[in-house]
Amino acid sequence: MRALDTFARRICTLIVVTVLVIIPMGAQNSQPQPQPQQPAPQVNPRQAPSQPPSPLPRGNGTIRTTVDLVEIDVQVTDRDGKPIKGLKQEQFTVTEDGKAQKVSTFEYNDIEKIETASAADETPIMVPIGSVSSSEPIKAVVHDHRMIVLFFDLTSLQPEDLLRSTRAADKYLREQMTPADLVGIVAFGNTLKVVANFTNDRELLQQSVEALIPGHEAALAQLADAATAANGEAAVTEDAGAAFTADDAEFNVFNTDRKLAAMEAVCEVLEGIPGKKSVIQFTSGVTQTGEENRSQLIAATNSANRSNVSIYTVDSRGLLTATPGGDASVGASGGTSMFSGATVISQSQSRQDSRETLATLAGDTGGRSFFDTGDFGKVFQSVQNDTSGYYLVGYYSTDTARDGRWRRIQVKIAQLPPGAHLHTREGYYAPKNFGVFTTEDRERQLEDAFRSDTPEVELPLAVETAQFRLDKNQVFVPIVAKLAPSALQWAQKRGSHETAFDFAAEVRDAKTNRVAGALRDTITVKIDAEHFQDLQQRALVYQGGIILSPGEYKLKFLARENESGRIGTFEDKLTLPPPQPDHLQLSSVLLSSQVEAVQKTAQVKTHAFAKDAKMKSSPLEVEGERIIPSVTRVFTDQQTLYVFFQAYLPQMADATSLRAGLVFFRNGQRLSDTPMVEPAEYDGQTHTASFRISLPLGGLNPGRYTVQAVVVDAGTSYAAFARNYFALRSAAKLAAPANVPSSPAN
């Protein structure tokens, strides 16, 4: 349940009665166009470091092809540590789990050639991190260059550790950096940011390092260092006063996942840059809390190996002697542990635990880990030695199983001189089919989809939103998603067909990008064999919603079909205007072709999060009936059009004289009006009048229409109107199957 709690932490205000209904497909079969991908932010190499650094964009997500190219870098040196050049492809033998693989791609990167060039011949270079759409244009630029990312984990680095790390980085830039080095700088604090792109501009890089000053992000590290007493000893306690936290273990799980996810994101955006990349991670430790973080650790390792990234982890605490019981930065310990030695053992164990994950990241990606060292210059020297020249060898794995297992790689080279040494990464994690995903994997997949800038279109869906005011400070935003049955996969279980869906939405403030609201539902649908064929001609529609304050927002909605793991996403902007006490205002004009009774069914079961935050009903449920909004707003001339909207009156207005009607336009011409009617319902406490108008569509010709709701308060100057749009088709021209029995209503 650890990963499920991640979503729960993000839920600020959520609603409501969420349902999944089955409706006839009719003519509502058009799908919205995918949202265009936003261009990834770029950092100007001459940009002053005092400017806010750019957020780090996400990569292209998981590999979905059935045949994957595996690329590994192979360093071959002689007994003196000098790279051995001139080897041929025929000399290389690659095995994966003991099975021979055919080498398909082969090249040598001669770093030493550029490294020994004079500084006068150094050409200014800048390669953006995270905004590379194609690797071909930059392949010639980065070839024969060493690419190093300096990664500063500000969430764990205490001020003195950060200063120690930045001073070492500055010394490297001034004294050790060579003409072959392209260096980028990334910082992870409250967000993941690119401070400087890959460049050989030493001045810019030095300014960027100087901009990394100790800040409040380091306070997170203090919470992650909770030590546990040895068995049989009294717990080590600290008088923290108001700093009490209910569950340090839960925080550590969440904080560790954030650190590992940050490393995964860095590796993903480096995937588009060809060649070997080295990431030097400066941190004060990453404490893994057992199996809870295993899925994210595997994801980070897999991302690094897939992107040909080697991670070099550095414990920035250096070579220090721990003060028994803690130094002056922490409160005094209590209990008997201080006198029995358990405190010292606990301190030592905590420090070792914080290094275990760092060693795993380095070892599984072909890098190195550096602990208990006061000279960080050795770190940079090691990276340079490991990438003085390397062969990039690629092959297509003969193992087509997508089981997520670790695959061990061995490389052998024929006719090597005596004393030669070969260094490469040990293996990689295979791609994974959704069917073998663990709960952790599934939750991480949803998190990745939310963070990704690339729309997911594997599961086609159409989404419609609206807005209805609850009071002056709250607006209900219904979210309706429609799934075509042809895109779904069903499992046959005991004579019935079953599938499950995850629906989630996240709303962020357009100015601050902070999460303002979220929802999450898991819905299971079980259909017996008698009605399953009927379902193939009907659409599944999800209804949910979020309560927000007036403002500007960005909405991202996600649906996942849990039989195949396919995901579809939808993004939109929400503008919720503030109330105007002296004006008559209207809600959205909601269009529907179906109104049905509100009742539960055994066919659909919903597991919702944050149940205590849910409302008993939504504005779309009136007197035991639920309005099913049309998502695509396409109707036939044999259907009835249901129009629902609300009017919000000024306090001094008289609701008894309020009237509303509809006006229909086509091609800019006014065609017809409906009679003015009284409100179907009025709430005197919120001064809200609800209107429900229905009319058959048989009297209209096929085409595209604008429907305008007009509300007036007779005898006053109050008046308002709102519009919506729909398309009308002839039912006789649609190829609908004959004699299709109706499915039971939800």
Coordinates of N, CA, C and O in Angstrom, one line a residue, residues 527-648:
I527 N -19.3 -8.5 -16.7 CA -20.4 -8.6 -17.5 C -20.6 -10.1 -17.8 O -19.7 -10.8 -18.2
D528 N -21.9 -10.6 -17.7 CA -22.1 -12.0 -18.0 C -22.1 -12.2 -19.5 O -22.2 -11.3 -20.3
A529 N -22.0 -13.5 -19.9 CA -21.9 -13.8 -21.3 C -23.1 -13.3 -22.1 O -23.0 -13.0 -23.3
E530 N -24.3 -13.3 -21.5 CA -25.5 -13.0 -22.2 C -25.5 -11.5 -22.6 O -26.0 -11.2 -23.7
H531 N -24.9 -10.6 -21.9 CA -24.9 -9.2 -22.2 C -23.6 -8.7 -22.8 O -23.5 -7.6 -23.1
F532 N -22.6 -9.6 -22.9 CA -21.3 -9.1 -23.3 C -21.3 -8.7 -24.8 O -20.7 -7.7 -25.1
Q533 N -22.0 -9.4 -25.7 CA -22.1 -9.0 -27.1 C -22.8 -7.7 -27.2 O -22.5 -6.9 -28.1
D534 N -23.8 -7.4 -26.4 CA -24.5 -6.2 -26.4 C -23.5 -5.0 -26.0 O -23.6 -3.9 -26.6
L535 N -22.6 -5.3 -25.1 CA -21.6 -4.3 -24.6 C -20.7 -3.9 -25.7 O -20.2 -2.7 -25.7
Q536 N -20.5 -4.8 -26.7 CA -19.6 -4.4 -27.8 C -20.1 -3.3 -28.6 O -19.4 -2.6 -29.4
Q537 N -21.4 -3.0 -28.5 CA -22.0 -1.9 -29.3 C -22.3 -0.7 -28.4 O -23.0 0.2 -28.8
R538 N -21.7 -0.7 -27.2 CA -22.0 0.4 -26.3 C -20.7 1.0 -25.8 O -19.6 0.3 -25.8
A539 N -20.7 2.2 -25.3 CA -19.5 2.8 -24.7 C -19.6 2.8 -23.2 O -20.6 2.8 -22.6
L540 N -18.4 2.8 -22.6 CA -18.2 3.0 -21.2 C -17.9 4.4 -20.9 O -17.0 5.0 -21.5
V541 N -18.7 5.0 -20.0 CA -18.5 6.4 -19.6 C -18.3 6.5 -18.1 O -19.0 6.0 -17.3
Y542 N -17.2 7.2 -17.8 CA -16.8 7.4 -16.4 C -17.3 8.8 -16.0 O -17.1 9.8 -16.7
Q543 N -17.8 8.9 -14.8 CA -18.2 10.2 -14.2 C -17.5 10.5 -12.9 O -17.6 9.6 -12.0
G544 N -16.9 11.6 -12.8 CA -16.3 12.0 -11.5 C -16.2 13.5 -11.4 O -16.9 14.1 -12.2
G545 N -15.5 14.0 -10.5 CA -15.4 15.5 -10.5 C -14.5 15.9 -9.3 O -14.2 15.2 -8.4
I546 N -14.2 17.2 -9.4 CA -13.3 17.8 -8.4 C -13.9 19.2 -7.9 O -14.5 19.9 -8.7
I547 N -13.7 19.5 -6.7 CA -14.1 20.8 -6.1 C -12.9 21.7 -6.1 O -11.9 21.3 -5.5
L548 N -13.0 22.9 -6.7 CA -11.9 23.8 -6.7 C -12.4 25.2 -6.4 O -13.6 25.5 -6.4
S549 N -11.4 26.1 -6.0 CA -11.7 27.5 -5.8 C -11.6 28.2 -7.2 O -11.0 27.7 -8.1
P550 N -12.3 29.4 -7.3 CA -12.1 30.1 -8.6 C -10.6 30.4 -8.9 O -9.8 30.6 -8.0
G551 N -10.3 30.3 -10.1 CA -8.9 30.6 -10.5 C -8.6 29.9 -11.9 O -9.4 29.4 -12.6
E552 N -7.3 29.9 -12.2 CA -6.8 29.4 -13.5 C -6.0 28.1 -13.2 O -5.1 28.1 -12.3
Y553 N -6.4 27.0 -13.9 CA -5.8 25.7 -13.6 C -5.4 24.9 -14.8 O -5.9 25.3 -15.9
K554 N -4.6 23.9 -14.6 CA -4.2 22.9 -15.7 C -4.7 21.6 -15.2 O -4.3 21.1 -14.1
L555 N -5.5 20.9 -16.0 CA -6.0 19.6 -15.7 C -5.3 18.5 -16.5 O -5.1 18.7 -17.7
K556 N -4.9 17.4 -15.8 CA -4.4 16.2 -16.5 C -5.2 15.1 -16.0 O -5.3 14.8 -14.8
F557 N -5.9 14.4 -17.0 CA -6.7 13.2 -16.7 C -6.1 12.0 -17.3 O -5.5 12.0 -18.4
L558 N -6.2 10.9 -16.6 CA -5.6 9.6 -17.0 C -6.5 8.5 -16.8 O -7.2 8.4 -15.8
A559 N -6.6 7.6 -17.8 CA -7.3 6.3 -17.7 C -6.4 5.2 -18.0 O -5.7 5.3 -19.0
R560 N -6.5 4.1 -17.3 CA -5.7 2.9 -17.6 C -6.6 1.7 -17.5 O -7.4 1.5 -16.6
E561 N -6.5 0.9 -18.6 CA -7.2 -0.4 -18.6 C -6.3 -1.4 -18.1 O -5.2 -1.7 -18.6
N562 N -6.7 -2.1 -17.0 CA -5.8 -2.9 -16.2 C -5.7 -4.3 -16.6 O -5.0 -5.1 -16.0
E563 N -6.3 -4.7 -17.8 CA -6.0 -6.0 -18.3 C -4.8 -6.0 -19.2 O -4.0 -6.9 -19.1
S564 N -4.6 -4.9 -20.0 CA -3.4 -4.8 -20.8 C -2.4 -3.7 -20.4 O -1.3 -3.7 -20.8
G565 N -2.9 -2.9 -19.5 CA -2.0 -1.8 -19.0 C -1.9 -0.6 -19.9 O -1.1 0.3 -19.6
R566 N -2.7 -0.5 -20.9 CA -2.7 0.6 -21.8 C -3.3 1.9 -21.1 O -4.2 1.8 -20.3
I567 N -2.6 3.0 -21.4 CA -3.0 4.3 -20.8 C -3.4 5.3 -21.8 O -2.8 5.4 -22.9
G568 N -4.3 6.1 -21.5 CA -4.7 7.3 -22.3 C -4.7 8.5 -21.3 O -5.2 8.4 -20.2
T569 N -4.2 9.7 -21.8 CA -4.2 10.9 -21.0 C -4.9 12.0 -21.8 O -5.0 12.0 -23.0
F570 N -5.4 13.0 -21.0 CA -6.0 14.1 -21.6 C -5.6 15.4 -20.8 O -5.6 15.3 -19.5
E571 N -5.3 16.5 -21.4 CA -4.9 17.7 -20.8 C -5.8 18.9 -21.2 O -6.1 18.9 -22.4
D572 N -6.1 19.8 -20.3 CA -6.9 20.9 -20.7 C -6.7 22.0 -19.7 O -6.1 21.8 -18.6
K573 N -7.0 23.2 -20.0 CA -6.9 24.4 -19.1 C -8.3 24.7 -18.6 O -9.3 24.6 -19.3
L574 N -8.4 25.0 -17.3 CA -9.7 25.3 -16.6 C -9.6 26.8 -16.2 O -8.7 27.2 -15.5
T575 N -10.6 27.5 -16.6 CA -10.8 28.9 -16.1 C -12.1 29.0 -15.3 O -13.2 28.9 -15.9
L576 N -12.0 29.2 -14.0 CA -13.1 29.2 -13.1 C -13.3 30.7 -12.6 O -12.5 31.1 -11.7
P577 N -14.2 31.5 -13.2 CA -14.3 32.9 -12.8 C -14.8 33.1 -11.4 O -15.6 32.3 -10.9
P578 N -14.4 34.1 -10.8 CA -14.9 34.4 -9.4 C -16.3 34.9 -9.5 O -16.8 35.4 -10.5
P579 N -17.1 34.7 -8.4 CA -18.5 35.2 -8.4 C -18.5 36.7 -8.4 O -17.7 37.4 -7.9
Q580 N -19.6 37.2 -9.1 CA -19.8 38.7 -9.2 C -21.2 38.9 -8.5 O -22.2 38.7 -9.1
P581 N -21.1 39.4 -7.3 CA -22.4 39.5 -6.5 C -23.5 40.4 -7.2 O -24.6 40.2 -6.9
D582 N -23.1 41.3 -8.1 CA -24.0 42.3 -8.7 C -24.5 41.8 -10.1 O -25.1 42.6 -10.8
H583 N -24.1 40.6 -10.5 CA -24.4 40.2 -11.8 C -25.0 38.8 -11.8 O -24.8 38.0 -10.9
L584 N -25.8 38.6 -12.8 CA -26.4 37.2 -13.0 C -25.4 36.4 -13.8 O -25.0 36.8 -14.9
Q585 N -25.0 35.3 -13.3 CA -24.0 34.4 -13.9 C -24.6 33.0 -14.2 O -25.5 32.6 -13.4
L586 N -24.0 32.4 -15.2 CA -24.5 31.0 -15.6 C -23.3 30.0 -15.5 O -22.2 30.4 -15.6
S587 N -23.7 28.8 -15.3 CA -22.8 27.7 -15.3 C -22.5 27.3 -16.7 O -22.9 27.9 -17.7
S588 N -21.8 26.2 -16.9 CA -21.7 25.6 -18.2 C -23.0 25.1 -18.7 O -23.9 24.7 -17.9
V589 N -23.2 25.0 -20.0 CA -24.4 24.4 -20.6 C -24.1 23.0 -20.9 O -23.3 22.7 -21.8
L590 N -24.7 22.1 -20.2 CA -24.4 20.6 -20.3 C -25.4 20.0 -21.2 O -26.6 20.2 -21.0
L591 N -24.9 19.2 -22.2 CA -25.8 18.5 -23.2 C -25.7 17.0 -22.9 O -24.7 16.5 -22.6
S592 N -26.9 16.4 -23.1 CA -27.0 14.9 -22.8 C -28.1 14.3 -23.7 O -29.0 15.0 -24.2
S593 N -28.0 13.0 -23.9 CA -29.0 12.3 -24.6 C -29.6 11.2 -23.7 O -30.4 10.4 -24.1
Q594 N -29.1 11.2 -22.4 CA -29.5 10.1 -21.5 C -29.6 10.6 -20.1 O -28.8 11.2 -19.6
V595 N -30.8 10.2 -19.5 CA -31.0 10.5 -18.1 C -31.5 9.1 -17.5 O -32.4 8.5 -18.1
E596 N -30.9 8.7 -16.5 CA -31.2 7.3 -15.9 C -31.3 7.4 -14.4 O -30.8 8.3 -13.8
A597 N -31.9 6.4 -13.8 CA -32.1 6.3 -12.4 C -30.8 6.0 -11.7 O -29.9 5.3 -12.3
V598 N -30.6 6.6 -10.6 CA -29.4 6.4 -9.8 C -29.5 5.1 -9.0 O -30.4 5.1 -8.1
Q599 N -28.8 4.1 -9.3 CA -28.9 2.9 -8.5 C -27.6 2.1 -8.7 O -26.9 2.2 -9.7
K600 N -27.2 1.3 -7.7 CA -26.0 0.5 -7.7 C -26.3 -0.8 -8.5 O -27.4 -1.2 -8.6
T601 N -25.2 -1.3 -9.0 CA -25.3 -2.6 -9.7 C -24.2 -3.5 -9.4 O -23.1 -3.0 -9.1
A602 N -24.4 -4.8 -9.4 CA -23.3 -5.7 -9.1 C -22.3 -5.8 -10.3 O -21.2 -6.3 -10.1
Q603 N -22.7 -5.2 -11.4 CA -21.8 -5.3 -12.6 C -20.6 -4.3 -12.4 O -19.5 -4.6 -13.0
V604 N -20.8 -3.3 -11.7 CA -19.7 -2.2 -11.6 C -19.4 -2.0 -10.1 O -20.3 -1.8 -9.3
K605 N -18.1 -2.2 -9.7 CA -17.7 -2.0 -8.3 C -16.6 -0.9 -8.4 O -15.7 -1.0 -9.2
T606 N -16.7 0.0 -7.4 CA -15.7 1.2 -7.4 C -15.0 1.1 -6.1 O -15.6 1.0 -5.0
H607 N -13.6 1.3 -6.2 CA -12.8 1.5 -5.0 C -12.2 2.9 -5.1 O -11.5 3.2 -6.0
A608 N -12.7 3.8 -4.2 CA -12.3 5.2 -4.3 C -11.4 5.5 -3.2 O -11.4 4.9 -2.1
F609 N -10.5 6.6 -3.4 CA -9.6 7.1 -2.4 C -10.2 8.2 -1.6 O -11.0 9.0 -2.2
A610 N -9.8 8.4 -0.4 CA -10.2 9.6 0.4 C -11.8 9.6 0.5 O -12.4 10.6 0.2
K611 N -12.4 8.6 0.9 CA -13.8 8.5 0.9 C -14.5 9.6 1.8 O -15.6 10.0 1.5
D612 N -13.8 10.0 2.8 CA -14.4 11.0 3.7 C -14.6 12.3 3.1 O -15.3 13.1 3.5
A613 N -13.9 12.5 2.0 CA -13.9 13.8 1.3 C -15.0 13.8 0.2 O -15.3 14.8 -0.4
K614 N -15.8 12.8 0.1 CA -16.8 12.7 -1.0 C -18.1 13.3 -0.6 O -18.5 13.3 0.5
M615 N -18.8 13.8 -1.6 CA -20.1 14.4 -1.4 C -21.1 13.3 -1.6 O -20.9 12.2 -2.2
K616 N -22.3 13.5 -1.0 CA -23.4 12.5 -1.1 C -23.9 12.4 -2.5 O -24.4 11.4 -3.0
S617 N -23.9 13.6 -3.2 CA -24.5 13.7 -4.6 C -23.8 14.8 -5.3 O -23.2 15.7 -4.6
S618 N -24.0 14.9 -6.6 CA -23.4 16.0 -7.4 C -24.6 16.8 -7.9 O -25.7 16.3 -8.0
P619 N -24.3 18.0 -8.5 CA -25.4 18.8 -9.1 C -26.0 18.1 -10.3 O -27.1 18.5 -10.7
L620 N -25.4 17.0 -10.8 CA -26.0 16.3 -12.0 C -26.9 15.2 -11.5 O -27.5 14.6 -12.4
E621 N -27.2 15.1 -10.2 CA -28.1 14.1 -9.7 C -29.3 14.8 -9.1 O -29.1 15.6 -8.1
V622 N -30.5 14.7 -9.6 CA -31.7 15.4 -9.2 C -32.8 14.4 -9.0 O -33.1 13.6 -10.0
E623 N -33.4 14.3 -7.8 CA -34.6 13.5 -7.6 C -34.4 12.1 -8.0 O -35.3 11.5 -8.7
G624 N -33.2 11.5 -7.7 CA -33.0 10.1 -8.0 C -32.6 9.8 -9.4 O -32.5 8.6 -9.8
E625 N -32.4 10.8 -10.2 CA -32.0 10.6 -11.6 C -30.6 11.3 -11.9 O -30.3 12.3 -11.3
R626 N -29.8 10.6 -12.7 CA -28.5 11.1 -13.1 C -28.4 11.5 -14.5 O -28.9 10.8 -15.4
I627 N -27.9 12.7 -14.8 CA -27.7 13.1 -16.1 C -26.3 12.6 -16.6 O -25.3 12.8 -16.0
I628 N -26.3 11.9 -17.8 CA -25.1 11.4 -18.3 C -24.6 12.4 -19.4 O -25.2 12.4 -20.5
P629 N -23.6 13.2 -19.2 CA -23.2 14.2 -20.1 C -22.7 13.5 -21.4 O -22.1 12.5 -21.4
S630 N -23.0 14.2 -22.5 CA -22.4 13.7 -23.8 C -21.0 14.2 -23.9 O -20.7 15.4 -23.8
V631 N -20.1 13.3 -24.1 CA -18.6 13.7 -24.2 C -18.3 14.2 -25.5 O -17.6 15.2 -25.6
T632 N -18.7 13.5 -26.6 CA -18.4 14.0 -27.9 C -19.4 15.0 -28.5 O -19.2 15.6 -29.5
R633 N -20.6 15.1 -27.8 CA -21.7 16.0 -28.3 C -22.1 15.8 -29.7 O -22.2 16.7 -30.5
V634 N -22.3 14.5 -30.1 CA -22.8 14.1 -31.4 C -24.1 13.3 -31.1 O -24.1 12.3 -30.4
F635 N -25.2 13.8 -31.7 CA -26.5 13.2 -31.5 C -27.1 12.7 -32.8 O -26.6 13.1 -33.9
T636 N -28.2 11.9 -32.7 CA -28.9 11.5 -33.9 C -30.3 12.2 -33.9 O -30.8 12.6 -32.8
D637 N -31.0 12.2 -35.0 CA -32.3 12.9 -35.1 C -33.4 12.0 -34.4 O -34.5 12.5 -34.3
Q638 N -33.1 10.9 -33.9 CA -34.0 10.0 -33.2 C -33.9 10.1 -31.7 O -34.6 9.5 -30.9
Q639 N -33.0 11.0 -31.2 CA -32.7 11.1 -29.8 C -33.4 12.3 -29.2 O -33.8 13.2 -30.0
T640 N -33.5 12.4 -27.9 CA -33.9 13.6 -27.2 C -32.7 14.3 -26.6 O -31.9 13.7 -26.0
L641 N -32.7 15.6 -26.8 CA -31.6 16.4 -26.3 C -32.1 16.9 -24.9 O -33.1 17.6 -24.7
Y642 N -31.2 16.6 -23.9 CA -31.4 17.1 -22.5 C -30.4 18.2 -22.3 O -29.2 18.0 -22.4
V643 N -30.9 19.4 -21.9 CA -30.0 20.5 -21.6 C -30.1 20.9 -20.1 O -31.2 21.1 -19.6
F644 N -29.0 21.0 -19.5 CA -28.9 21.3 -18.0 C -28.0 22.5 -17.8 O -26.9 22.5 -18.3
F645 N -28.4 23.5 -17.0 CA -27.5 24.6 -16.7 C -28.1 25.2 -15.4 O -29.3 25.0 -15.0
Q646 N -27.3 26.0 -14.8 CA -27.7 26.7 -13.6 C -27.4 28.2 -13.7 O -26.5 28.7 -14.4
A647 N -28.3 29.0 -13.0 CA -28.1 30.5 -12.9 C -27.9 30.9 -11.5 O -28.5 30.4 -10.6
Y648 N -26.9 31.8 -11.3 CA -26.5 32.2 -10.0 C -26.9 33.7 -9.8 O -26.4 34.6 -10.5

